[in-house]
PDB file of C-alpha atoms in Angstrom:
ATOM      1  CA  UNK A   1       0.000   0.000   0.000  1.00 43.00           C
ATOM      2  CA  UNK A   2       1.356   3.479  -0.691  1.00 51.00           C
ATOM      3  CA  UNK A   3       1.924   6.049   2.057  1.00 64.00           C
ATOM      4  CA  UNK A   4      -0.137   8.420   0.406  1.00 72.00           C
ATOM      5  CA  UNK A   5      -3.233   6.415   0.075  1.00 78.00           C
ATOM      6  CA  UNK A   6      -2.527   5.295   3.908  1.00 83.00           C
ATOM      7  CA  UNK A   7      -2.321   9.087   4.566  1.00 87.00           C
ATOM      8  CA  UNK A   8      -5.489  10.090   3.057  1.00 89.00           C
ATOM      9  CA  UNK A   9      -7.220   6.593   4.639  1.00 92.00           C
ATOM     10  CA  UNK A  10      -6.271   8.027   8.257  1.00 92.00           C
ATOM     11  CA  UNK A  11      -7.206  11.156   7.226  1.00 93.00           C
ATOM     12  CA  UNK A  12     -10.752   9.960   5.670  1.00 94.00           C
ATOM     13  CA  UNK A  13     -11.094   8.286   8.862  1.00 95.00           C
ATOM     14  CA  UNK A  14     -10.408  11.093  11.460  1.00 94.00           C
ATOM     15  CA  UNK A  15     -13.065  13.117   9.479  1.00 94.00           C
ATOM     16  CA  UNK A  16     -15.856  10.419   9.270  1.00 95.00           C
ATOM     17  CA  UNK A  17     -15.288   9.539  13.413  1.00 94.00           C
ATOM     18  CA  UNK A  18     -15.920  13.603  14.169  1.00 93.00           C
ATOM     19  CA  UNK A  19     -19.133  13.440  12.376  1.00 93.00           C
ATOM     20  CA  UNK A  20     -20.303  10.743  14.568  1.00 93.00           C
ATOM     21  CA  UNK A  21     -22.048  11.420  17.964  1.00 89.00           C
ATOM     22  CA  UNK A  22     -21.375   9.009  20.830  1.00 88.00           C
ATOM     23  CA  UNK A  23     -25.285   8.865  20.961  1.00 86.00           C
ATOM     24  CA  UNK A  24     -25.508   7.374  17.338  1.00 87.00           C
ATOM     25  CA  UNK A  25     -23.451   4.152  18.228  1.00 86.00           C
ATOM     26  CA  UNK A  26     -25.240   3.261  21.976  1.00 83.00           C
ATOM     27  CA  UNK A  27     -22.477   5.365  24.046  1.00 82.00           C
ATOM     28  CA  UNK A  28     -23.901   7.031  27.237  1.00 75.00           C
ATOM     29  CA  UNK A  29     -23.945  11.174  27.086  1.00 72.00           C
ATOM     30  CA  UNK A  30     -22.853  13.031  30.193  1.00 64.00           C
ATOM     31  CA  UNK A  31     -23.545  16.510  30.799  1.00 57.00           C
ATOM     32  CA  UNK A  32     -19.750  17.440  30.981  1.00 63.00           C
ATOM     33  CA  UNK A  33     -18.495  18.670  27.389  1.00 69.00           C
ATOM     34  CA  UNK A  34     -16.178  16.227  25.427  1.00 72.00           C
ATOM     35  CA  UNK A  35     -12.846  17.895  24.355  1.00 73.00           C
ATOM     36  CA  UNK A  36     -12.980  16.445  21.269  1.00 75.00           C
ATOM     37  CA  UNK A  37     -15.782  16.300  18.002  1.00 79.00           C
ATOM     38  CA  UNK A  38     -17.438  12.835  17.499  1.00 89.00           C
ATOM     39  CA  UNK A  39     -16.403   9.535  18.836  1.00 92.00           C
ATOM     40  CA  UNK A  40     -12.891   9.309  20.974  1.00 92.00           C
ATOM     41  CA  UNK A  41     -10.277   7.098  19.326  1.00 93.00           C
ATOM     42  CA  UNK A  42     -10.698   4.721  21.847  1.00 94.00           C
ATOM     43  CA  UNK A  43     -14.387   4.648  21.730  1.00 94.00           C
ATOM     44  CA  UNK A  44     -14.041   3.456  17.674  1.00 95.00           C
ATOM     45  CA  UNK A  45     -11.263   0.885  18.665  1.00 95.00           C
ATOM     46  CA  UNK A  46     -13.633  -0.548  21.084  1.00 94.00           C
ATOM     47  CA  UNK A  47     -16.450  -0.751  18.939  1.00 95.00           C
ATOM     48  CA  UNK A  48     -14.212  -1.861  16.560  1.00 94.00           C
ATOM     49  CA  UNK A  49     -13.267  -4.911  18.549  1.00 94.00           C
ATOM     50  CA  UNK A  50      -9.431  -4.029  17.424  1.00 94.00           C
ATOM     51  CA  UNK A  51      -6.367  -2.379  20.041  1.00 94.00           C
ATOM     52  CA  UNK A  52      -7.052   1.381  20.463  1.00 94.00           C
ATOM     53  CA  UNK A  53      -2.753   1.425  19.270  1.00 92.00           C
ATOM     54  CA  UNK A  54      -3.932  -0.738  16.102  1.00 92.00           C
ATOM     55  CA  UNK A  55      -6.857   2.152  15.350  1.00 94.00           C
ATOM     56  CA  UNK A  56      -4.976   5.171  16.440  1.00 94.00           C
ATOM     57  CA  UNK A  57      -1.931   3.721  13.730  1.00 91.00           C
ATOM     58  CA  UNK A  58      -4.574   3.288  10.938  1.00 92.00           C
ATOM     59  CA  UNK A  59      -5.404   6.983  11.546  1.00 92.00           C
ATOM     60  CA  UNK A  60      -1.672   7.793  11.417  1.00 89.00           C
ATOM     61  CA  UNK A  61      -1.149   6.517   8.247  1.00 84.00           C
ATOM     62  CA  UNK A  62       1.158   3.973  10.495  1.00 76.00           C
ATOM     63  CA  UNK A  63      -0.891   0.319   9.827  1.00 63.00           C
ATOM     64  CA  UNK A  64      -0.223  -1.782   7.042  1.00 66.00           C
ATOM     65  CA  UNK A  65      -2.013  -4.676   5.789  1.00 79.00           C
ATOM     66  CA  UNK A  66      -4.984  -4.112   7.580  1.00 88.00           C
ATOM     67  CA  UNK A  67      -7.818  -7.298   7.214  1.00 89.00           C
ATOM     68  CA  UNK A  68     -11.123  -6.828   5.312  1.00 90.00           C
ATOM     69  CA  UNK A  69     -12.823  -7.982   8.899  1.00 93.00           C
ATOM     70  CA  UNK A  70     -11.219  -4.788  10.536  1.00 93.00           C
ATOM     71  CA  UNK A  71     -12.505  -2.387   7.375  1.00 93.00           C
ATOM     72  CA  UNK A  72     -15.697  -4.215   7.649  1.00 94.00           C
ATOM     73  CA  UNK A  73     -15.953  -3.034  11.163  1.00 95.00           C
ATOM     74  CA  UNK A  74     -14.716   0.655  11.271  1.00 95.00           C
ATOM     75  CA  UNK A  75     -16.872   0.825   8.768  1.00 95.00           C
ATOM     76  CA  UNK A  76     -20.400  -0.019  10.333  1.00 95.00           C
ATOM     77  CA  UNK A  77     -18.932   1.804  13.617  1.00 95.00           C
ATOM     78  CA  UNK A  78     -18.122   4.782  11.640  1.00 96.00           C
ATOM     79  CA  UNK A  79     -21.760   4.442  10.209  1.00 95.00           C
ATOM     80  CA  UNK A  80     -20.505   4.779   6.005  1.00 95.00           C
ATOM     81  CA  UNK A  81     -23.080   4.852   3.717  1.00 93.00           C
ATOM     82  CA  UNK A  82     -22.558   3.157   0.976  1.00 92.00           C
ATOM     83  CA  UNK A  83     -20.505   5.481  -1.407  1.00 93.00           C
ATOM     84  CA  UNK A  84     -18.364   5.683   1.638  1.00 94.00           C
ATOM     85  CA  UNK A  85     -17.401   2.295   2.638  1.00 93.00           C
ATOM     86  CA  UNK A  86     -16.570   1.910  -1.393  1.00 91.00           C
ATOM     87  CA  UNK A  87     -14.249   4.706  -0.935  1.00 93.00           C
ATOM     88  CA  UNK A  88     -12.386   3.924   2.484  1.00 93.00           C
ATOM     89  CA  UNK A  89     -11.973  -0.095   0.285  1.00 90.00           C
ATOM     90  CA  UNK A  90     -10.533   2.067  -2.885  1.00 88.00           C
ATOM     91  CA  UNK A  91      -8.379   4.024  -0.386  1.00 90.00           C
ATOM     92  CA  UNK A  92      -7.406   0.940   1.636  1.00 88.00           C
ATOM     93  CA  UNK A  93      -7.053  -1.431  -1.158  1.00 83.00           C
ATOM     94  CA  UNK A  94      -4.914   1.142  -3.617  1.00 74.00           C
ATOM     95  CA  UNK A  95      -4.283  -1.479  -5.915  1.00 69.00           C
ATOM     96  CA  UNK A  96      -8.120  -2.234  -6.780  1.00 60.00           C
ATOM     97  CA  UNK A  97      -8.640   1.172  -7.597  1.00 55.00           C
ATOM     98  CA  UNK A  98      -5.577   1.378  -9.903  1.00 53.00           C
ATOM     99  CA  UNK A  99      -6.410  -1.830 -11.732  1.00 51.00           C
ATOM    100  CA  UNK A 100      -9.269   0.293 -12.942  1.00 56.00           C
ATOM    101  CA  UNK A 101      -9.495   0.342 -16.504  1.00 53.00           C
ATOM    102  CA  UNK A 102      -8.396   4.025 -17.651  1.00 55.00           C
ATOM    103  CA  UNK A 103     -11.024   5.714 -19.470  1.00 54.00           C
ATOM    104  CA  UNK A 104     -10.087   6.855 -23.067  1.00 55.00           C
ATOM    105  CA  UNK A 105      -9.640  10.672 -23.527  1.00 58.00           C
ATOM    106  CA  UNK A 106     -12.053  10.829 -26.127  1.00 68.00           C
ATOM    107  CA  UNK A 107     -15.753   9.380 -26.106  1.00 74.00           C
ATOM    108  CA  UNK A 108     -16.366   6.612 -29.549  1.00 80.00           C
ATOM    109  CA  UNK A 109     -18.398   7.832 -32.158  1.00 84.00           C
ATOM    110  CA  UNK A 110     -21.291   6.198 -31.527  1.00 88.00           C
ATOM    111  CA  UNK A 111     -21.402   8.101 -28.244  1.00 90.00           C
ATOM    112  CA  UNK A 112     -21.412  11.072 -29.875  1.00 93.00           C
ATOM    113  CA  UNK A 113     -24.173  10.113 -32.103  1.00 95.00           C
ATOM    114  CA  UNK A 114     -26.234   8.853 -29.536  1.00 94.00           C
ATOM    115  CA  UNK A 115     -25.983  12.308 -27.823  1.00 95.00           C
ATOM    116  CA  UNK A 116     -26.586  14.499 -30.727  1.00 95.00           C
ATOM    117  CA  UNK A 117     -29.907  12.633 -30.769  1.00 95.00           C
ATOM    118  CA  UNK A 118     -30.829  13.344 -27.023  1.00 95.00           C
ATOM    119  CA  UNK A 119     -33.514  16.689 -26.918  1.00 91.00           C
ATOM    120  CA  UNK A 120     -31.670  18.082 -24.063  1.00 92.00           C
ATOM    121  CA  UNK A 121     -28.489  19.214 -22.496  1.00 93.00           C
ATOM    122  CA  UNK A 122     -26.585  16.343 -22.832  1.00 95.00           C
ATOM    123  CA  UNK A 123     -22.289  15.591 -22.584  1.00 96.00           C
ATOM    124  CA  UNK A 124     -20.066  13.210 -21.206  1.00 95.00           C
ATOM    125  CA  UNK A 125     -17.980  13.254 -18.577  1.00 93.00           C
ATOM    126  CA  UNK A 126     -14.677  11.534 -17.490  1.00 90.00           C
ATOM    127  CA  UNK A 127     -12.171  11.301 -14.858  1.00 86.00           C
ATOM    128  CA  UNK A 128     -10.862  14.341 -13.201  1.00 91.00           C
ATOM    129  CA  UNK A 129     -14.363  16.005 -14.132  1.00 94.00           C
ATOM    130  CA  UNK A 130     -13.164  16.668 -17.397  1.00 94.00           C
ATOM    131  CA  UNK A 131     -16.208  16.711 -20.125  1.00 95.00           C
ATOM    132  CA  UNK A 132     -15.304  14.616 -22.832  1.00 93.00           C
ATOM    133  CA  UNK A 133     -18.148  15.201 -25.692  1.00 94.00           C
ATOM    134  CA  UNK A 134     -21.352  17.137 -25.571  1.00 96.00           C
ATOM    135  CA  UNK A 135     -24.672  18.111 -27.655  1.00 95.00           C
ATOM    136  CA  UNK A 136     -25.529  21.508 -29.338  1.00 94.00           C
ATOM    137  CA  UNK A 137     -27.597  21.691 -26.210  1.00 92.00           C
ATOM    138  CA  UNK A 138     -25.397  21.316 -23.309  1.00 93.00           C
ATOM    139  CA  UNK A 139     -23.123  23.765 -25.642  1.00 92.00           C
ATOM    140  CA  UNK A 140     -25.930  26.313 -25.984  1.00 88.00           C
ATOM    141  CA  UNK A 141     -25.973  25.699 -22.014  1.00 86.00           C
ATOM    142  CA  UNK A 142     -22.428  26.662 -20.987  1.00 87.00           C
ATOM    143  CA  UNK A 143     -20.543  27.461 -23.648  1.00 88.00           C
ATOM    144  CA  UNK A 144     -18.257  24.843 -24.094  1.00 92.00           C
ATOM    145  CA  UNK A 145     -17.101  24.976 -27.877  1.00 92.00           C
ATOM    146  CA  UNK A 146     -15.842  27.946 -26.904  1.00 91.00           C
ATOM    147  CA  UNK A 147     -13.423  26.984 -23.909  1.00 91.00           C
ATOM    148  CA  UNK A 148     -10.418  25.730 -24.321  1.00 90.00           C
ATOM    149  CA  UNK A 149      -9.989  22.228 -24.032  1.00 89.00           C
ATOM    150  CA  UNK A 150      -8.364  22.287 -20.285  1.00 88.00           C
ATOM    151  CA  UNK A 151     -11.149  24.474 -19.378  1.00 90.00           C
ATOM    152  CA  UNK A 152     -13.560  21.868 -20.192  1.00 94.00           C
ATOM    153  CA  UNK A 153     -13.702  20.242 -16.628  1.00 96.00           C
ATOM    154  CA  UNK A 154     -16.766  20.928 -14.282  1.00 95.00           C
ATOM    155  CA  UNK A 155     -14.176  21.075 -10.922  1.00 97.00           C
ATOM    156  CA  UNK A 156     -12.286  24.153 -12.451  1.00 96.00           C
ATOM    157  CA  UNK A 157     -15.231  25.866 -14.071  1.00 94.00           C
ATOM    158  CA  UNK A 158     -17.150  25.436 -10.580  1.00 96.00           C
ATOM    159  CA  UNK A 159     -14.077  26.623  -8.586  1.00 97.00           C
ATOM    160  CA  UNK A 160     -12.095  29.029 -11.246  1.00 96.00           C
ATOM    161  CA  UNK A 161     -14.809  30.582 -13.814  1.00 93.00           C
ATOM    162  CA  UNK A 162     -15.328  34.290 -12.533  1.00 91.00           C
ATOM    163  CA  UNK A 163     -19.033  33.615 -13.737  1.00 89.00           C
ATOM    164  CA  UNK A 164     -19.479  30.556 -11.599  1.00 93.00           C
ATOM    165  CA  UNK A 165     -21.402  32.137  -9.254  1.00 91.00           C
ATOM    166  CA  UNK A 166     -23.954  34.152 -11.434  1.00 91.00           C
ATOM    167  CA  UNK A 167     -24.359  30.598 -13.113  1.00 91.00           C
ATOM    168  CA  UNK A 168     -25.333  28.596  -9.862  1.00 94.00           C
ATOM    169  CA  UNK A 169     -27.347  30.550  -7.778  1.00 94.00           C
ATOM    170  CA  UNK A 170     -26.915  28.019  -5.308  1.00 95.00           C
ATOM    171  CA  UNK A 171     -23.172  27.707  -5.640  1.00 96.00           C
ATOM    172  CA  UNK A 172     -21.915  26.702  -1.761  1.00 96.00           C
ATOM    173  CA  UNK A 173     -24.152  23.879  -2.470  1.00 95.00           C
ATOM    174  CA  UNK A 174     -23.214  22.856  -5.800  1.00 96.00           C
ATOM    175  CA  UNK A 175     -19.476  23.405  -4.647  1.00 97.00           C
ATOM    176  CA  UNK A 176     -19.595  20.891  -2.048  1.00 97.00           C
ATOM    177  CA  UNK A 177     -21.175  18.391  -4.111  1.00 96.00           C
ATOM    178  CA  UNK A 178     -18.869  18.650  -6.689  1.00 97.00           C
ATOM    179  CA  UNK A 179     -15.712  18.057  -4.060  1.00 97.00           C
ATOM    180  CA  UNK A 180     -17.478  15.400  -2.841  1.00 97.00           C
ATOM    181  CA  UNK A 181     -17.839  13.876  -6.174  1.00 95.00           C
ATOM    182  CA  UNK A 182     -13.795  14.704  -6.727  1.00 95.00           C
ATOM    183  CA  UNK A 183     -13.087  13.099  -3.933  1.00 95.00           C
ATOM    184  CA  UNK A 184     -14.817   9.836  -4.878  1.00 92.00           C
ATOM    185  CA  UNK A 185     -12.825   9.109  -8.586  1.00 90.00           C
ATOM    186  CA  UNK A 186      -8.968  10.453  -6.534  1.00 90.00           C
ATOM    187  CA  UNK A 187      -9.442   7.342  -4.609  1.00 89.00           C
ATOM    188  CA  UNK A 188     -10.558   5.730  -7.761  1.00 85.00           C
ATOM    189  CA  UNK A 189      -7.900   6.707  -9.955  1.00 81.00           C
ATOM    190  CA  UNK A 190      -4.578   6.996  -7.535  1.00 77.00           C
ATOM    191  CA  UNK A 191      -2.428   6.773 -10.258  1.00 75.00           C
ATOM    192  CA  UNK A 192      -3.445   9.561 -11.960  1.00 79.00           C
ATOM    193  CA  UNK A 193      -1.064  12.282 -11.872  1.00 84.00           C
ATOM    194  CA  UNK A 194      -3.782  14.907 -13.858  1.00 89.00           C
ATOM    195  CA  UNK A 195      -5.894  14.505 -10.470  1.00 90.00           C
ATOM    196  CA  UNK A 196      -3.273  15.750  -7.970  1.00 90.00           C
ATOM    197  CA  UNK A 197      -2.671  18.768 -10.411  1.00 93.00           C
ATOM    198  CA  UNK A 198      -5.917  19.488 -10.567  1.00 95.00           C
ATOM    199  CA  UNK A 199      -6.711  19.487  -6.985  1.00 95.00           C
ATOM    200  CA  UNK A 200      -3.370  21.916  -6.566  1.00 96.00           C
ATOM    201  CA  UNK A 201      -4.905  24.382  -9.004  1.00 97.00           C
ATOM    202  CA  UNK A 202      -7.963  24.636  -7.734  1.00 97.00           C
ATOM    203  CA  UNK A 203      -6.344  24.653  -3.739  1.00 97.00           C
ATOM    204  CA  UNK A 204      -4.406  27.518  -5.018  1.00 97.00           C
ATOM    205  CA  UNK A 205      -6.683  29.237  -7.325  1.00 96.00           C
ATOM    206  CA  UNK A 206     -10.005  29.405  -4.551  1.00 97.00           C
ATOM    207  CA  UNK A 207      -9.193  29.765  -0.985  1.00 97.00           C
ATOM    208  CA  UNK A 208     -13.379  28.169  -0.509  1.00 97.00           C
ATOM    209  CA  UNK A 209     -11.744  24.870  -2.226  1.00 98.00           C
ATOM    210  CA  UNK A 210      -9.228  23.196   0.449  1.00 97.00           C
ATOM    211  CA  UNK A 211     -11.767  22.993   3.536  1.00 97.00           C
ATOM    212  CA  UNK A 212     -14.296  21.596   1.307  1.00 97.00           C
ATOM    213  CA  UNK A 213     -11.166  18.960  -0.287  1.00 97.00           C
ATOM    214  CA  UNK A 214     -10.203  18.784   3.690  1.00 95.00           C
ATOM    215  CA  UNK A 215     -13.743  17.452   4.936  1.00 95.00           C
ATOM    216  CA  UNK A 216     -13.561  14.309   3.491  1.00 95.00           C
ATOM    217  CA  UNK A 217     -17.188  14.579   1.935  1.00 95.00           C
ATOM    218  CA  UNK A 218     -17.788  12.045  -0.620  1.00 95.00           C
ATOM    219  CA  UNK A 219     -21.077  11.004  -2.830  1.00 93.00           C
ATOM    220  CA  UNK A 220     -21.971   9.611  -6.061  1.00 91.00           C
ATOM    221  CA  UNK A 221     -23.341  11.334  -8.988  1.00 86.00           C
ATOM    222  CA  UNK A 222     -25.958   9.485  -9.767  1.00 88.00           C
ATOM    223  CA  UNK A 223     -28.869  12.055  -9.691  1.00 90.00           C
ATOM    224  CA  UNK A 224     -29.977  15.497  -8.496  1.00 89.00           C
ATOM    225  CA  UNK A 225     -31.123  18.915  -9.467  1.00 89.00           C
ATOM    226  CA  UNK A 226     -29.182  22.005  -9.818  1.00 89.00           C
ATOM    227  CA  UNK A 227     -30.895  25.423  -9.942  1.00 90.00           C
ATOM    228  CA  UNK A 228     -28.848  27.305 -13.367  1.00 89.00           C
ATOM    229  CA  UNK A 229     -29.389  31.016 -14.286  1.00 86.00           C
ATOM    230  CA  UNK A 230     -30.071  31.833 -17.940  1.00 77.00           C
ATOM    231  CA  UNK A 231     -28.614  34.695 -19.905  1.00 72.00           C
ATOM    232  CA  UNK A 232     -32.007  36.844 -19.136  1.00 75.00           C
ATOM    233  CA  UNK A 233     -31.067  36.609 -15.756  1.00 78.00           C
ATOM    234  CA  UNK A 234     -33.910  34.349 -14.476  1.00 82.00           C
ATOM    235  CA  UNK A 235     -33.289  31.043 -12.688  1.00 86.00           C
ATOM    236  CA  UNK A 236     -33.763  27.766 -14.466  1.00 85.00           C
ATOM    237  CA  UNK A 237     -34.918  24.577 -12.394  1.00 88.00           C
ATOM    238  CA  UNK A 238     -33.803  21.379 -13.511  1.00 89.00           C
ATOM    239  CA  UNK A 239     -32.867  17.735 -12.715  1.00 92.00           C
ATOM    240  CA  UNK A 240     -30.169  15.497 -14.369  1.00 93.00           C
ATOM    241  CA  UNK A 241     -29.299  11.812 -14.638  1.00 94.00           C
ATOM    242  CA  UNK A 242     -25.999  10.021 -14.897  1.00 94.00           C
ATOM    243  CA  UNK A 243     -25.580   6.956 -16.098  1.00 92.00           C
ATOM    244  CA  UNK A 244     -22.420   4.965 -17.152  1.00 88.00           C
ATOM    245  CA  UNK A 245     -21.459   3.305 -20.109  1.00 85.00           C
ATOM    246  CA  UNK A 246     -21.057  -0.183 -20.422  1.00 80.00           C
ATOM    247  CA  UNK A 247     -17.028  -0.988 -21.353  1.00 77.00           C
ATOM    248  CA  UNK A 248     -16.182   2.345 -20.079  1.00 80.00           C
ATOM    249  CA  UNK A 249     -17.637   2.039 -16.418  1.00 77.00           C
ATOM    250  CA  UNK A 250     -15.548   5.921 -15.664  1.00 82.00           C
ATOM    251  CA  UNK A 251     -17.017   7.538 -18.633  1.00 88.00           C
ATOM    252  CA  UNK A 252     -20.806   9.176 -17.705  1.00 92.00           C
ATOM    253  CA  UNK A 253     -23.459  10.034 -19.602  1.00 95.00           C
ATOM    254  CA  UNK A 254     -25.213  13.443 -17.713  1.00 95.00           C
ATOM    255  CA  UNK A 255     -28.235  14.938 -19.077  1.00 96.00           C
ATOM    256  CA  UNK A 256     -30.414  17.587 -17.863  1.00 92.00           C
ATOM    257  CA  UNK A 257     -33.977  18.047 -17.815  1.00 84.00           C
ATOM    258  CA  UNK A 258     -36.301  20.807 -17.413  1.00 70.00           C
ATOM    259  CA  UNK A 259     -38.049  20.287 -13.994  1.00 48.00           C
ATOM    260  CA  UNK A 260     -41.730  18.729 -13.851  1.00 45.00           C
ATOM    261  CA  UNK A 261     -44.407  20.890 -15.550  1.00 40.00           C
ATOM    262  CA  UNK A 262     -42.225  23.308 -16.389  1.00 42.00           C
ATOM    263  CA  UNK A 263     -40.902  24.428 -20.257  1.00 43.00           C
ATOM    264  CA  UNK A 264     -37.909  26.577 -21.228  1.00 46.00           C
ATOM    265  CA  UNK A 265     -36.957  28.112 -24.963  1.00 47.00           C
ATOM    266  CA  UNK A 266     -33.452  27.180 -25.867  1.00 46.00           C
ATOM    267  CA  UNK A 267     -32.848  30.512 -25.951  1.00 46.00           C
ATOM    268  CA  UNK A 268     -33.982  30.451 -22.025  1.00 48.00           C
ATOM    269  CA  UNK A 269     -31.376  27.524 -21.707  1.00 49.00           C
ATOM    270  CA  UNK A 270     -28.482  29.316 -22.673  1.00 51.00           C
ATOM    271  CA  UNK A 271     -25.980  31.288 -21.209  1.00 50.00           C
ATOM    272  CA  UNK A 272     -23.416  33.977 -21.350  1.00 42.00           C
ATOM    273  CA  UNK A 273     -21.257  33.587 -24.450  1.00 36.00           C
ATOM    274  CA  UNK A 274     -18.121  34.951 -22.092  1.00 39.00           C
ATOM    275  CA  UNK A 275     -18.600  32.412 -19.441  1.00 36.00           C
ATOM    276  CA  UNK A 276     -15.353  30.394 -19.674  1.00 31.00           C
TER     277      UNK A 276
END
């Protein structure tokens, strides 16, 4: 196992214990403050079943070769959801995640057919965030014919476009998810060198990026809405899907839909032209 994964496993693990409340796992609650957030150390080692000097190593990025049965049991202490007991495994077990077939940089042909014949914002997206192909919609939507092709990445245009936050009226919120989202596919692609440079350009280009990359939030992007602000300056309500392709489980397929009982113009849809 590589000291860096090990690193970022403590470090997942220090963050997921202080979200947990001694109440949650059956531990009694005194009146006299506890000095520290969440569960103690010792509390999760107990719970655990493992040596409170085998736990507190773990979190030091000390342990190595640590058993399934032992993950398998911080985890359900720790209370992961799913998402997040898949990401402490990829961040335990780096050499799963890096047997993970890498995605091509372009998407096939038949992709791009497929999305040229979807009536909505439609485009693909790959490791790192970075959109791979996209329909006349999702152009018409944000632009992206005209960005350059590092620009095309939904991390950096959340985090770096000065128009980010005119886009997403709800931007702390659509920040946040999109961290959490980064952080799943770094543990999923650890060999990646484009993902650490990413993650140090957008640390050093938005001071609101590190505490959210710090936090240790992770979640799927599998569904949601997003509220988006059209070039008239009203507010656009919509939901998307994702779903992956089959061959290429890292490449997915978002689109975006108007929200029930509502109806836009494609003019309504679209955006700035001098959003980046």
């Amino acid at each position: 196992m590589s000291n860096a994964s090990f690193e970022q496993l403590g470090d997942f693990l220090r963050a997921c214990r202080a979200r947990v409340g001694p109440e949650e796992v059956g531990l009694p609650v005194f009146g006299r403050k506890r000095r520290v957030a969440g569960l103690r150390r010792e509390e999760v080692a107990q719970l655990a079943g493992v040596s409170v000097d085998y736990y507190v190593r773990l979190e030091q990025g000390r342990g190595q070769h640590v058993s399934d049965a032992v993950l398998d049991a911080i985890g359900r202490v720790l209370r992961l959801d799913p998402t997040e007991y898949e990401h402490m495994w990829d961040l335990a077990r780096p050499t799963r995640a890096s047997a993970r077939r890498v995605a091509p940089s372009t998407a096939r042909p038949g992709v791009q057919v497929l999305l040229d014949r979807i009536d909505a914002p439609a485009f693909v997206l790959g490791p790192c965030m970075d959109v791979r192909a996209w329909n006349a919609a999702a152009d018409a939507m944000m632009g992206l014919s005209a960005m350059a092709p590092h620009e095309r990445n939904m991390a950096r245009h959340t985090f770096l476009s000065p128009d980010a936050g005119r886009f997403y009226p709800d931007w702390e919120q659509v920040a946040a998810d999109t961290v959490a989202f980064l952080r799943l596919e770094a543990a999923r692609h650890t060999a990646d060198a484009r993902m650490a440079a990413l993650v140090e350009e957008l640390s050093a280009g938005n001071p609101r990026f590190r505490p959210l990359w710090d936090a240790h939030q992770v979640a799927e992007k599998t569904h949601g809405t997003k509220r988006l602000r059209t070039a008239d300056g009203g507010v656009l309500d919509t939901a998307y899907e994702s779903l992956s392709f089959p061959g290429d489980p890292d490449l997915l397929l978002i689109v975006y839909t108007t929200a029930p009982r509502t109806t836009h113009t494609a003019a309504e849809l679209s955006v700035t032209a001098d959003r980046p």
